[in-house]
Short mmCIF file of C-alpha atoms and ligand atoms in Angstrom, two decimals:
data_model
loop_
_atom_site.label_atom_id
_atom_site.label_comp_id
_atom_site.label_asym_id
_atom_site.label_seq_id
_atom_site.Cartn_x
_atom_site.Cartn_y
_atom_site.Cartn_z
CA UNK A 1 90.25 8.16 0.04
CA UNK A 2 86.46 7.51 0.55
CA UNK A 3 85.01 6.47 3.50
CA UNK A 4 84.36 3.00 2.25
CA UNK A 5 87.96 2.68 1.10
CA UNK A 6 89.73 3.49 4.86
CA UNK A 7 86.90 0.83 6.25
CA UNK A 8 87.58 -2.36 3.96
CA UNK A 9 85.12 -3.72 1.36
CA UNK A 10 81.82 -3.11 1.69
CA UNK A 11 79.02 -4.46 4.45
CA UNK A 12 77.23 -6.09 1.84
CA UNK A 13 73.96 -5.09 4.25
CA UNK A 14 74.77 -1.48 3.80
CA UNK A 15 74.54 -1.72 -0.20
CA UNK A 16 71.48 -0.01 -1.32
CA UNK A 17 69.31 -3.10 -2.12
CA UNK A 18 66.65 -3.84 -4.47
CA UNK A 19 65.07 -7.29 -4.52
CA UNK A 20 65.13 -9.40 -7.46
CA UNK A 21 68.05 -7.11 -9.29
CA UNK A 22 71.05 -8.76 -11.10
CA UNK A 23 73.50 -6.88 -9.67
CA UNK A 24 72.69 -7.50 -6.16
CA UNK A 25 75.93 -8.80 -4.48
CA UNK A 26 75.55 -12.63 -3.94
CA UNK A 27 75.87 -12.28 0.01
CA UNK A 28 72.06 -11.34 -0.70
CA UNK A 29 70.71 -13.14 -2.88
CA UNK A 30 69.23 -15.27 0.14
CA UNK A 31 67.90 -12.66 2.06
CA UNK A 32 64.30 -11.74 0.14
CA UNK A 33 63.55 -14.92 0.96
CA UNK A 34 64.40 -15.02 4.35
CA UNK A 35 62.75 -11.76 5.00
CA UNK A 36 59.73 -12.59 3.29
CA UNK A 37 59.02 -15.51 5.48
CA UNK A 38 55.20 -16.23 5.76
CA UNK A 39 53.17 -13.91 7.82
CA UNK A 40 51.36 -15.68 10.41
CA UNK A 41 47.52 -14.96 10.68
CA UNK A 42 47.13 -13.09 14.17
CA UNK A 43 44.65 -15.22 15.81
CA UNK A 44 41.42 -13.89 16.54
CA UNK A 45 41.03 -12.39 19.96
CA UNK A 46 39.14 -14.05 22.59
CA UNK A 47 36.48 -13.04 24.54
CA UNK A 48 38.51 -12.31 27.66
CA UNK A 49 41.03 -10.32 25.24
CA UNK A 50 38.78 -7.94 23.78
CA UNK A 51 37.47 -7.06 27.08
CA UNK A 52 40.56 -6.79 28.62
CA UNK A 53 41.97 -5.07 25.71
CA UNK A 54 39.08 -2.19 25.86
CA UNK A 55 39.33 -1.93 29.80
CA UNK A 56 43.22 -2.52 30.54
CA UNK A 57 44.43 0.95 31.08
CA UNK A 58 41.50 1.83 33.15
CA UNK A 59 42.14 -0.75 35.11
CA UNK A 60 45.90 -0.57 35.61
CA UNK A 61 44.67 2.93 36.23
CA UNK A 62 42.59 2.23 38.98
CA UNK A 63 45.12 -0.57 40.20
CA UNK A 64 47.85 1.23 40.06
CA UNK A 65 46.62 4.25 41.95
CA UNK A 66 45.91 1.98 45.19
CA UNK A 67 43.68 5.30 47.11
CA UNK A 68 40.36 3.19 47.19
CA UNK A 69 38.72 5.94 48.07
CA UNK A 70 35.59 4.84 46.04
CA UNK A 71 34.81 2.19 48.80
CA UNK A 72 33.67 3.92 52.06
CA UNK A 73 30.84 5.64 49.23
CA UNK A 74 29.83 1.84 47.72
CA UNK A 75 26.71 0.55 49.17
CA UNK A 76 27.41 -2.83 48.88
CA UNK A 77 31.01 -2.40 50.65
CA UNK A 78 29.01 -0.31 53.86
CA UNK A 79 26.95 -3.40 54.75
CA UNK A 80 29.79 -6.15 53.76
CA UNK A 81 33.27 -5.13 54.69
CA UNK A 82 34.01 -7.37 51.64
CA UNK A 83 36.94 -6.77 49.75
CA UNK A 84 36.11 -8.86 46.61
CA UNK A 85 33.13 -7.04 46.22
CA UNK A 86 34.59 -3.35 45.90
CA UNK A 87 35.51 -0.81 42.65
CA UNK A 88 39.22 -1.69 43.39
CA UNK A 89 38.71 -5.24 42.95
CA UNK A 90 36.04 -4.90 40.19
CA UNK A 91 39.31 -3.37 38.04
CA UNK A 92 41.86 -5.41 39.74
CA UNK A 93 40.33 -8.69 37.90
CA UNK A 94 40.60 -7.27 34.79
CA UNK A 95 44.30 -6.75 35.20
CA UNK A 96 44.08 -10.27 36.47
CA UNK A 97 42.42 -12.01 33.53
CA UNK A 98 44.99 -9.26 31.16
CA UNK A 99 47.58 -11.29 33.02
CA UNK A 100 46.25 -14.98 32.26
CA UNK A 101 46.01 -15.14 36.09
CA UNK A 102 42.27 -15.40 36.52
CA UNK A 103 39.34 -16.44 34.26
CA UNK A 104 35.88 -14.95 33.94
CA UNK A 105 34.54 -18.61 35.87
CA UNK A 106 36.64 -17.32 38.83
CA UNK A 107 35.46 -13.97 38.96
CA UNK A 108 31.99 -13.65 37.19
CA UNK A 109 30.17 -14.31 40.72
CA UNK A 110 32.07 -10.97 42.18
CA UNK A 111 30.88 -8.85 39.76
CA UNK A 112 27.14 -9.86 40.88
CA UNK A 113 27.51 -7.68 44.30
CA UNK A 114 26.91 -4.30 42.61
CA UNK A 115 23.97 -1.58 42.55
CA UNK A 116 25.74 -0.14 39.13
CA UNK A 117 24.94 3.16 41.50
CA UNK A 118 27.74 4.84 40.02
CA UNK A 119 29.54 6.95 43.67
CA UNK A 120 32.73 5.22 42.87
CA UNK A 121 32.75 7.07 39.74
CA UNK A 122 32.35 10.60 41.39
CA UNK A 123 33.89 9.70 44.45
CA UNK A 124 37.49 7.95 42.90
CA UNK A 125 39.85 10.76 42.66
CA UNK A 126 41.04 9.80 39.08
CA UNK A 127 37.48 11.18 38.51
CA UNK A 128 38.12 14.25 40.46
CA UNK A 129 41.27 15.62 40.22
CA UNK A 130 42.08 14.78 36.35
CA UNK A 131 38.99 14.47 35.82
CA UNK A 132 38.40 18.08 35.13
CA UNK A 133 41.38 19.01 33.48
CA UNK A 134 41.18 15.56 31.05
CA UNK A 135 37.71 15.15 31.13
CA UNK A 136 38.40 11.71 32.55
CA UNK A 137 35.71 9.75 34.40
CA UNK A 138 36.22 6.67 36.04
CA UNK A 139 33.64 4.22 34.43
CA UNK A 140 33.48 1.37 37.13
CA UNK A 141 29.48 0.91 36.00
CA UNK A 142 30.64 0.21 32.88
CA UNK A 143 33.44 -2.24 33.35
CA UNK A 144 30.76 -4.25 35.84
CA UNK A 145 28.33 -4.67 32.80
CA UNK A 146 31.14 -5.38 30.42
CA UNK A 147 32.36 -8.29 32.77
CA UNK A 148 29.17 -9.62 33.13
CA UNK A 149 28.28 -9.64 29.57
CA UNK A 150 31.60 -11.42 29.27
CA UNK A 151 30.51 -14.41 31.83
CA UNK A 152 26.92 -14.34 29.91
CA UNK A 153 29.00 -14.72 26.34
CA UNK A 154 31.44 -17.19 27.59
CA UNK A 155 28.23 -19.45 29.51
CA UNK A 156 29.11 -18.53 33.29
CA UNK A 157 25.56 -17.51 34.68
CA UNK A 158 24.24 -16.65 37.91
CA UNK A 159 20.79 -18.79 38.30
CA UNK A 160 18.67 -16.29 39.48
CA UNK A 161 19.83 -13.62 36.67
CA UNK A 162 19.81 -16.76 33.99
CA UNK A 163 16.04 -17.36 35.15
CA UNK A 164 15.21 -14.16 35.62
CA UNK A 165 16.10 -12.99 31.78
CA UNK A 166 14.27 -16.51 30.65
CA UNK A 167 11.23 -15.33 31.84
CA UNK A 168 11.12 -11.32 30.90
CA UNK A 169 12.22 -12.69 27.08
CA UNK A 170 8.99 -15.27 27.54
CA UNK A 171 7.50 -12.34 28.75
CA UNK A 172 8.57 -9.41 27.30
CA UNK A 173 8.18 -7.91 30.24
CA UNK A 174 9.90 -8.24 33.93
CA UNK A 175 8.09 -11.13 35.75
CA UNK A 176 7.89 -8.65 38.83
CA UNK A 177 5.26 -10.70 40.44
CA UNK A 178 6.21 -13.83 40.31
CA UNK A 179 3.41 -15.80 38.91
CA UNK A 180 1.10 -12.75 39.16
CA UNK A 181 -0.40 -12.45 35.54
CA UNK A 182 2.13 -10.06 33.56
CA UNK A 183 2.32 -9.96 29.89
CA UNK A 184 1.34 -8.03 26.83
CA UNK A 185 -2.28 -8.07 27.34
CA UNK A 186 -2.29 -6.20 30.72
CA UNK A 187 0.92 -4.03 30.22
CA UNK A 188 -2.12 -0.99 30.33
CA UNK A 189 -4.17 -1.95 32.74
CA UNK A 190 -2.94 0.68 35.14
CA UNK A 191 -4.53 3.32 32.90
CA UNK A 192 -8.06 2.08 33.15
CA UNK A 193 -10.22 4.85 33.34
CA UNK A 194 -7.76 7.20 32.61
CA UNK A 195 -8.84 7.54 28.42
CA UNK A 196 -5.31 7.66 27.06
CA UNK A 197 -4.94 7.95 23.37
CA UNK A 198 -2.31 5.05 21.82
CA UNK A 199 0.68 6.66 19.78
CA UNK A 200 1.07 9.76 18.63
CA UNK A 201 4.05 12.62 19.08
CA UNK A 202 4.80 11.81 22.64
CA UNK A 203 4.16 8.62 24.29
CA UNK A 204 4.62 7.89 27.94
CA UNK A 205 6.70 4.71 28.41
CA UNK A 206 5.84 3.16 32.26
CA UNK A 207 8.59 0.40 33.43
CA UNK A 208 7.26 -2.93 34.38
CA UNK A 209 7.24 -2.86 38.30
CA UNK A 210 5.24 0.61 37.41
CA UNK A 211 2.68 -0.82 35.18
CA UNK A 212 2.82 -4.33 37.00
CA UNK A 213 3.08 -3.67 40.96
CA UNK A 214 3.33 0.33 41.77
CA UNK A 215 0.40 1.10 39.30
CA UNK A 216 -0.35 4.42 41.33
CA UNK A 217 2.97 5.76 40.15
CA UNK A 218 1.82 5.70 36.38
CA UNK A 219 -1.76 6.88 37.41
CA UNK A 220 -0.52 9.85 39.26
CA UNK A 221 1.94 10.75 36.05
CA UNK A 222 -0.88 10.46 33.54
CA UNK A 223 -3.33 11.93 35.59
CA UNK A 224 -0.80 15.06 36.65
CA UNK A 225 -0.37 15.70 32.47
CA UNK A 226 -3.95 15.42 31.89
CA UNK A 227 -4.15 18.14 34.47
CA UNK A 228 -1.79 20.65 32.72
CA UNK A 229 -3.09 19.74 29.12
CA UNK A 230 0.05 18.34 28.06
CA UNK A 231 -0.46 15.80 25.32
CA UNK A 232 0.80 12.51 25.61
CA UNK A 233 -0.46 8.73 24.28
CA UNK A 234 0.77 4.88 25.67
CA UNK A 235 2.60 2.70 23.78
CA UNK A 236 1.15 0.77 20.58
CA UNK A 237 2.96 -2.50 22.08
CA UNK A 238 6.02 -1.97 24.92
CA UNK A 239 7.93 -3.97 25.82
CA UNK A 240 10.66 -3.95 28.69
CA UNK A 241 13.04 -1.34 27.82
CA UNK A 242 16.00 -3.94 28.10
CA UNK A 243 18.14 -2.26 30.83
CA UNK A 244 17.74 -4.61 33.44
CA UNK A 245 19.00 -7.29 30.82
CA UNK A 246 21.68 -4.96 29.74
CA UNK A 247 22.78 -4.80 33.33
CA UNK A 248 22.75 -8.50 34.58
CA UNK A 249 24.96 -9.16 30.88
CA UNK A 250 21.97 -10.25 28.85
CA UNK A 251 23.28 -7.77 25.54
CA UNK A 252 21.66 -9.89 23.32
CA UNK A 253 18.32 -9.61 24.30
CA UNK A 254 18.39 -5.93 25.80
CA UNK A 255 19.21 -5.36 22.04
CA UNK A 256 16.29 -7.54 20.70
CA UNK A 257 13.88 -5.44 23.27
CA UNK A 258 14.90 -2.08 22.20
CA UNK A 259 14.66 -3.06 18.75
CA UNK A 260 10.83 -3.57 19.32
CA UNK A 261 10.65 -0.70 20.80
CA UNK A 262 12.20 1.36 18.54
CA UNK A 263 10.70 -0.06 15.90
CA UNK A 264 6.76 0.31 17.58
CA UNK A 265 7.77 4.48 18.02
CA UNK A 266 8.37 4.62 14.44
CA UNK A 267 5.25 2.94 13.47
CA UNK A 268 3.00 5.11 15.59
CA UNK A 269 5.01 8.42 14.67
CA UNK A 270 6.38 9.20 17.98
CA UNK A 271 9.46 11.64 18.37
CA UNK A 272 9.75 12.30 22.05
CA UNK A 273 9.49 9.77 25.17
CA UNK A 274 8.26 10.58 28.18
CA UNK A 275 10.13 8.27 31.26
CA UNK A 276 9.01 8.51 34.97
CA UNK A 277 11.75 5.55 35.85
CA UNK A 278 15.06 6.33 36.09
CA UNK A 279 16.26 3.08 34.67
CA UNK A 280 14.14 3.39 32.14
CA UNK A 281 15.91 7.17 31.33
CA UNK A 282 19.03 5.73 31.69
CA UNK A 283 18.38 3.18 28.65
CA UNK A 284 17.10 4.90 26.60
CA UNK A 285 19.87 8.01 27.11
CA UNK A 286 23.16 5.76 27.36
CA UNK A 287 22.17 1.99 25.78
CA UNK A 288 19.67 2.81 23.04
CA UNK A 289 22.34 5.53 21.22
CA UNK A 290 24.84 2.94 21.46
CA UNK A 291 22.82 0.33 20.38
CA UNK A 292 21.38 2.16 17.42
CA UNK A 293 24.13 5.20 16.77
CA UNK A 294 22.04 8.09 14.89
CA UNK A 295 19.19 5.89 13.87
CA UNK A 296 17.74 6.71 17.18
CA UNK A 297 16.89 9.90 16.64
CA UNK A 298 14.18 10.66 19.64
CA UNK A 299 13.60 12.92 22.33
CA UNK A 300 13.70 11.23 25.81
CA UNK A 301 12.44 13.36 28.33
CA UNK A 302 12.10 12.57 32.56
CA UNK A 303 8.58 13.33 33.89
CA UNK A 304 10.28 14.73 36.74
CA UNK A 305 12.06 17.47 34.74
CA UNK A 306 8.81 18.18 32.99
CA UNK A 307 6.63 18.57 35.98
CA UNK A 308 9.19 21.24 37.79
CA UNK A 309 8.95 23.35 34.77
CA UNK A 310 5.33 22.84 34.90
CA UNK A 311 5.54 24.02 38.06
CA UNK A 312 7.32 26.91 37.19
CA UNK A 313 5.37 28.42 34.28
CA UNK A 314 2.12 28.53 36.58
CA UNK A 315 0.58 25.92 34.58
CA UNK A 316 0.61 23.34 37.85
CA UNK A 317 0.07 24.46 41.16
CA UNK A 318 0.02 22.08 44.03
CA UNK A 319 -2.34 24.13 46.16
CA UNK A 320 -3.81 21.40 48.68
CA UNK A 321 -1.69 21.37 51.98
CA UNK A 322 0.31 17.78 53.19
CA UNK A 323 1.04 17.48 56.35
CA UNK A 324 4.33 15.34 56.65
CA UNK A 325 7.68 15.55 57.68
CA UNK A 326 9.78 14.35 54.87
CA UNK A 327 13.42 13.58 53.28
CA UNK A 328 13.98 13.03 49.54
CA UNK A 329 15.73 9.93 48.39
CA UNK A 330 17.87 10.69 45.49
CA UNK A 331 17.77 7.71 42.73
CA UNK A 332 20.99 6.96 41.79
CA UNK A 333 20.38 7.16 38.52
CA UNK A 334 19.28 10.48 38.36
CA UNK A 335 21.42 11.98 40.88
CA UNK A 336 24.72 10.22 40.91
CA UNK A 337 24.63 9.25 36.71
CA UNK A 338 22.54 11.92 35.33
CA UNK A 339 23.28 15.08 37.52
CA UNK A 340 19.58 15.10 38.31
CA UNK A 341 18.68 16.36 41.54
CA UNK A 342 17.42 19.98 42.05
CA UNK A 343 14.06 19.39 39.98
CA UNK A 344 13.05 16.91 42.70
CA UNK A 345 13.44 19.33 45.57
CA UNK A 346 12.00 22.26 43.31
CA UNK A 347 9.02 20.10 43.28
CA UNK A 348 9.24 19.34 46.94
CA UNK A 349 9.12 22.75 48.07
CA UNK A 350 6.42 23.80 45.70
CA UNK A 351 4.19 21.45 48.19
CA UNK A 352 2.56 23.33 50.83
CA UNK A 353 2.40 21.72 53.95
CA UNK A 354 5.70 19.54 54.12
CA UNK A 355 7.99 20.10 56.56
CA UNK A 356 11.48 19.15 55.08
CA UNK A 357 14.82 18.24 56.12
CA UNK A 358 16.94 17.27 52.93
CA UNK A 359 20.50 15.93 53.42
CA UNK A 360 23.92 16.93 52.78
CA UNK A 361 24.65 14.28 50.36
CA UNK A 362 23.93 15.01 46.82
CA UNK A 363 26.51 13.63 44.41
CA UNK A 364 29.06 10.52 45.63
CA UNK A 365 27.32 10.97 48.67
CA UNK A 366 23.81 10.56 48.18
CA UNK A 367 22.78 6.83 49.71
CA UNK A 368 21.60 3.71 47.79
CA UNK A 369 18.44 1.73 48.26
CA UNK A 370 20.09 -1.46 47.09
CA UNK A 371 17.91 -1.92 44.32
CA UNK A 372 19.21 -1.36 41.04
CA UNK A 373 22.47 -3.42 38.89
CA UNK A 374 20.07 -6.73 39.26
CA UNK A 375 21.37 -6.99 43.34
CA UNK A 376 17.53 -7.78 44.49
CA UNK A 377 17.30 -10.51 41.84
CA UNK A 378 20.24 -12.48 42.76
CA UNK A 379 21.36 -11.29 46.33
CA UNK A 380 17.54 -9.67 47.90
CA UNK A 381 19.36 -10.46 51.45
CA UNK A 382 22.29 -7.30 50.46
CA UNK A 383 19.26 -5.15 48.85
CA UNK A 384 17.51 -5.72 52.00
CA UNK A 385 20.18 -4.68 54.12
CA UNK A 386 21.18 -1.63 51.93
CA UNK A 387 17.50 -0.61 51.86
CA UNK A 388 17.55 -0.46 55.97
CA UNK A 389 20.50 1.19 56.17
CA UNK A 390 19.33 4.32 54.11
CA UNK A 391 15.86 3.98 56.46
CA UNK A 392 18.13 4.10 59.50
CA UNK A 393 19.30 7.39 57.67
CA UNK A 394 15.83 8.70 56.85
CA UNK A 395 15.36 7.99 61.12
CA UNK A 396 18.26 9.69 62.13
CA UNK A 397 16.21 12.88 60.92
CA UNK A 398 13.48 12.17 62.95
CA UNK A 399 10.98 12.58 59.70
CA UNK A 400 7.52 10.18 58.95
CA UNK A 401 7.81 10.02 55.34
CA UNK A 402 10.66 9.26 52.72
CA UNK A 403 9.94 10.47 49.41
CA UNK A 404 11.34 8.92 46.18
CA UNK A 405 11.26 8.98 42.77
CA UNK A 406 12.16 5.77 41.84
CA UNK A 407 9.81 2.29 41.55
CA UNK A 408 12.57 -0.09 42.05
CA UNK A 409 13.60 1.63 44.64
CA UNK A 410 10.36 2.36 46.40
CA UNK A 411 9.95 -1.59 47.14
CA UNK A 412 12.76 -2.32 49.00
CA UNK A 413 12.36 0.88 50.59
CA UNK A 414 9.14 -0.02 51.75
CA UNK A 415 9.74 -2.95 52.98
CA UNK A 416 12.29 -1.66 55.35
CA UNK A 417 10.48 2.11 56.00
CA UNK A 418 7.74 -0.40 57.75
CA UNK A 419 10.75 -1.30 60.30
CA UNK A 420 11.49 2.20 61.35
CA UNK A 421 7.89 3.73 61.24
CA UNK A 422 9.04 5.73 58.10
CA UNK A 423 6.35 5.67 55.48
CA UNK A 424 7.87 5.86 51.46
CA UNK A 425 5.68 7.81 49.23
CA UNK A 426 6.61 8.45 45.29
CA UNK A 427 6.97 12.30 44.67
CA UNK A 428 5.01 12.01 41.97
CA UNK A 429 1.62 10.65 43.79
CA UNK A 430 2.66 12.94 46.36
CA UNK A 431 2.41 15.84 43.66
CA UNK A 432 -0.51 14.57 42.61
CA UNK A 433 -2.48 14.42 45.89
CA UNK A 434 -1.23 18.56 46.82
CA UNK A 435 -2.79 18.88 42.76
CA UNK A 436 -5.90 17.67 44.46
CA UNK A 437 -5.67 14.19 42.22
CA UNK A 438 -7.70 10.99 43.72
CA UNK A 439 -4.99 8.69 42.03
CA UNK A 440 -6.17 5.54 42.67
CA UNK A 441 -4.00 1.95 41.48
CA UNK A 442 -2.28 0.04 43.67
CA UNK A 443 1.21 0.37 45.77
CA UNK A 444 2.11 -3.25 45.97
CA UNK A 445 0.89 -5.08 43.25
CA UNK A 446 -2.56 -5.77 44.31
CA UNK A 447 -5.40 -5.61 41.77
CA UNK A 448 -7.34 -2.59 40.41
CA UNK A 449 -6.85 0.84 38.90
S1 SF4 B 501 37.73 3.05 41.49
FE1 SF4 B 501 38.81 5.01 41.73
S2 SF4 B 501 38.73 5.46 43.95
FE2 SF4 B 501 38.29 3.29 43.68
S3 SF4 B 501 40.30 2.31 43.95
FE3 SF4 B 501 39.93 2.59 41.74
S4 SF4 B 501 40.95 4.52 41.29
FE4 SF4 B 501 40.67 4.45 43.52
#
C-alpha cells in the first residue's frame, strides 16, 4: 500500500501541475487563472519615501539606541537647550515621516538649526564603539542635507535660504555683502597687483566671502606661493563652488555650479585645485565625486596642508618674530569631517614669537563658531551666540589673539572676539606676516587690494 492509497484520493493541490495540460485534474483547471491575476504596478515612490527609505535604519538606529550622547557636543543644543533641534530628533523625524506620522511641512523648519559641524558623528557611540569594528559612522550631516533637499523638492522653504540661493544663482556667486558690488567681473579683484597667470596645471580656487569681504586671506595665500615658487594660476571664470547651496537643500543648482566649474578646469587644462576654505575642500572632496562619479578626475589639495610641508622641506621659513598670545580654532570641517588638524599647529609652532596655549579638544570636542550648514543666513541670532561662546572659550585662556583658518568662520568670530578683547587673525596672513609678507586687502569687506 502506497502512501497515497492509506491517505484517500489525492489532494488535487499536491498533483504535480503543469498549466495549460489536458490531463490536469479538473479541480484545477481554475486555478492558472486565479493565480495569474493582474500584477498591480507598484506605485512610484514619493519624495518622503525615498528619503525615508535610504535613511530608515539609520534612523531607527539612532532612535532606537536612546544614549543622546551626541547632544552635550552640538553647538546649537549648548546655547538652546532645545530638544527639536538636536541629532536625536534630526533622526527621530525620519522615523516619524517612515511612519506617516509627520510631513516634511512639519519638520523642514527643525532641520534649519544646524552647523552640519559633524561632533555628533564622532561623538554618538554607534560611531565609536561599532564603528571600528563595522566601519560604521553615524552620518547625521548627511541626513540634515537630505531632509532639507527634501523640503526644497517638495516647495517647503525657509525665506532667508530661498532668497539667499535666488541671489548667488543671479549671481553666481554668494551675495556676501549685501548690495556691495559682487559678480563675475570683480571675482579677482583681490589679486590686483599680485600678477597671477589664468589657468594652467594648478589653479587656486578662493570662496566668495574670501574674494568678496576677507580679501587679505587670498592675498596672503597667493603671495605665500609666490614666495616658495610654487606655481599656481586663478580661475578662467569661477563660480561659487555650490556647497553652501548643497547645504541649505538647493541640489539643483549646487549641481548646475559645479558643472561650470568643472567644465572651466577642463577648458584651461587644470588637474589639481588648490582650496584655502574648508567648505570649499569639503565640496569639492565629498559633493563633486558624487555629483560627477569618475568624470571628476582632479587633484584637490588644502593650502594649509601644502604650506606645513612647505614648511618642512626648508623651502618656507617664517623667520620674523610675532608677539601674541594665541589659541587655534579648529574649522569643523577640517578637524571634525576631514581629520585635519596637526598641519595647523605644525604651522603654528613654526612661528617664532607666539606664545601658545592650544586646547584639549581636537575631534568631537573641538568648538563651533556657528557659522557653517547656512545657520548665519537664516538664524545670525544662534551663529552669534555660538560665535561668543567659543570667544568666552578663547578668554578662559587668558590669550589676545584667536587664530583660524576658516573665512566663514573668521566673521562671526570677529564680531564677537571684539566683545572679549580677543583679536581673530587667519593663520594664513599670520604666516604670511612671520614670512615677512606686506599682505595688504581688506578684513571686512572694505575696498582695495
Ligand atoms: S546621533 Fe548618535 S549619539 Fe546622538 S542620539 Fe543618535 S545614536 Fe545617540
Amino acid at each position: 500500500m502506497t502512501q497515497l492509497d492509506r491517505q484517500g484520493p489525492a489532494d488535487p493541490v499536491s498533483v504535480p501541475f503543469t498549466p495549460g495540460m489536458r490531463d490536469n485534474p479538473d479541480e484545477l483547471a481554475e486555478m492558472p487563472e486565479e493565480i495569474a491575476r493582474a500584477v498591480e504596478e507598484p506605485a512610484d515612490p514619493t519624495p518622503t519615501e525615498e528619503l525615508t527609505a535610504e535613511w530608515r535604519n539609520a534612523s531607527y538606529n539612532c532612535f532606537s539606541s536612546g544614549h543622546k550622547f551626541c547632544r552635550e557636543v552640538c553647538p546649537v543644543m549648548q546655547v538652546t537647550r532645545n530638544e527639536s533641534w538636536t541629532p536625536t530628533a534630526f533622526h527621530a523625524n525620519v522615523v516619524a515621516m517612515d511612519k506617516g506620522e509627520l510631513t516634511i511641512e512639519d519638520v523642514a523648519a527643525d532641520y534649519v538649526n544646524c552647523t552640519q559641524c559633524g561632533a555628533c558623528e564622532l561623538r554618538c557611540p554607534n560611531t565609536l564603539f561599532t564603528g571600528d569594528f563595522y566601519r560604521f559612522r553615524t552620518r547625521t550631516v548627511d541626513v540634515v542635507k537630505a531632509v532639507r533637499a527634501l523640503a526644497v523638492e517638495s516647495g517647503v522653504h525657509q525665506p532667508a535660504w530661498q532668497s539667499w540661493n535666488a541671489r548667488t544663482d543671479e549671481l553666481t556667486h554668494e551675495p556676501v555683502l549685501g548690495e556691495t558690488p559682487i559678480d563675475q567681473e570683480h571675482v579677482r579683484d583681490w589679486s590686483e597687483g599680485l600678477d597671477l597667470p589664468i589657468g594652467g596645471e594648478t589653479v587656486l580656487f578662493v570662496d566668495c566671502e574670501a574674494a568678496f569681504y576677507r580679501t587679505s586671506v587670498p592675498r596672503a595665500v597667493a603671495q605665500i606661493l609666490q614666495q616658495a615658487g610654487y606655481e599656481f594660476g586663478l580661475m578662467g571664470e569661477q563660480w561659487c563652488c555650490g556647497g553652501p547651496a548643497a547645504e541649505m537643500g538647493y541640489v539643483d543648482q549646487a549641481m548646475r555650479f559645479a558643472r561650470h566649474n568643472l567644465d572651466n578646469w577642463r577648458s584651461t587644462g587644470t588637474r589639481r585645485v588648490l582650496v584655502l576654505d574648508p567648505h570649499d575642500y569639503i565640496s569639492f572632496t565629498e559633493d563633486y565625486p558624487k555629483y560627477f562619479g569618475e568624470e571628476f578626475d582632479l587633484e584637490v589639495v588644502l593650502v594649509v596642508e601644502v604650506f606645513a610641508e612647505l614648511i618642512r622641506e626648508g623651502r618656507l621659513t617664517p623667520s620674523v618674530p610675532i608677539e601674541r598670545a594665541i589659541t587655534y580654532h579648529d574649522p569643523c570641517r577640517l578637524n571634525k569631517r576631514k581629520g585635519i588638524w596637526q598641519e595647523p599647529r605644525e604651522i603654528l609652532r613654526a612661528i617664532p614669537g607666539l606664545d601658545f596655549s592650544d586646547v584639549d579638544r581636537v575631534t568631537q570636542w573641538s568648538y563651533c563658531s556657528g557659522g557653517g550648514g547656512g545657520l548665519p543666513v537664516e538664524k545670525p541670532e544662534l551663529t552669534a551666540a555660538i560665535s561668543a561662546s567659543r570667544l568666552e572659550k578663547a578668554a578662559a585662556l587668558e590669550v589676545d589673539t584667536l587664530v583660524s583658518a576658516c573665512p566663514w568662520s573668521e566673521r562671526p568670530l570677529t564680531e564677537a572676539g571684539e566683545a572679549v578683547d580677543i583679536d581673530v587673525v587667519d593663520i594664513h596672513e599670520l604666516l604670511a606676516e612671520s614670512l615677512g609678507i606686506t599682505v595688504g586687502g581688506s578684513r571686512n569687506g572694505g575696498a582695495g587690494a
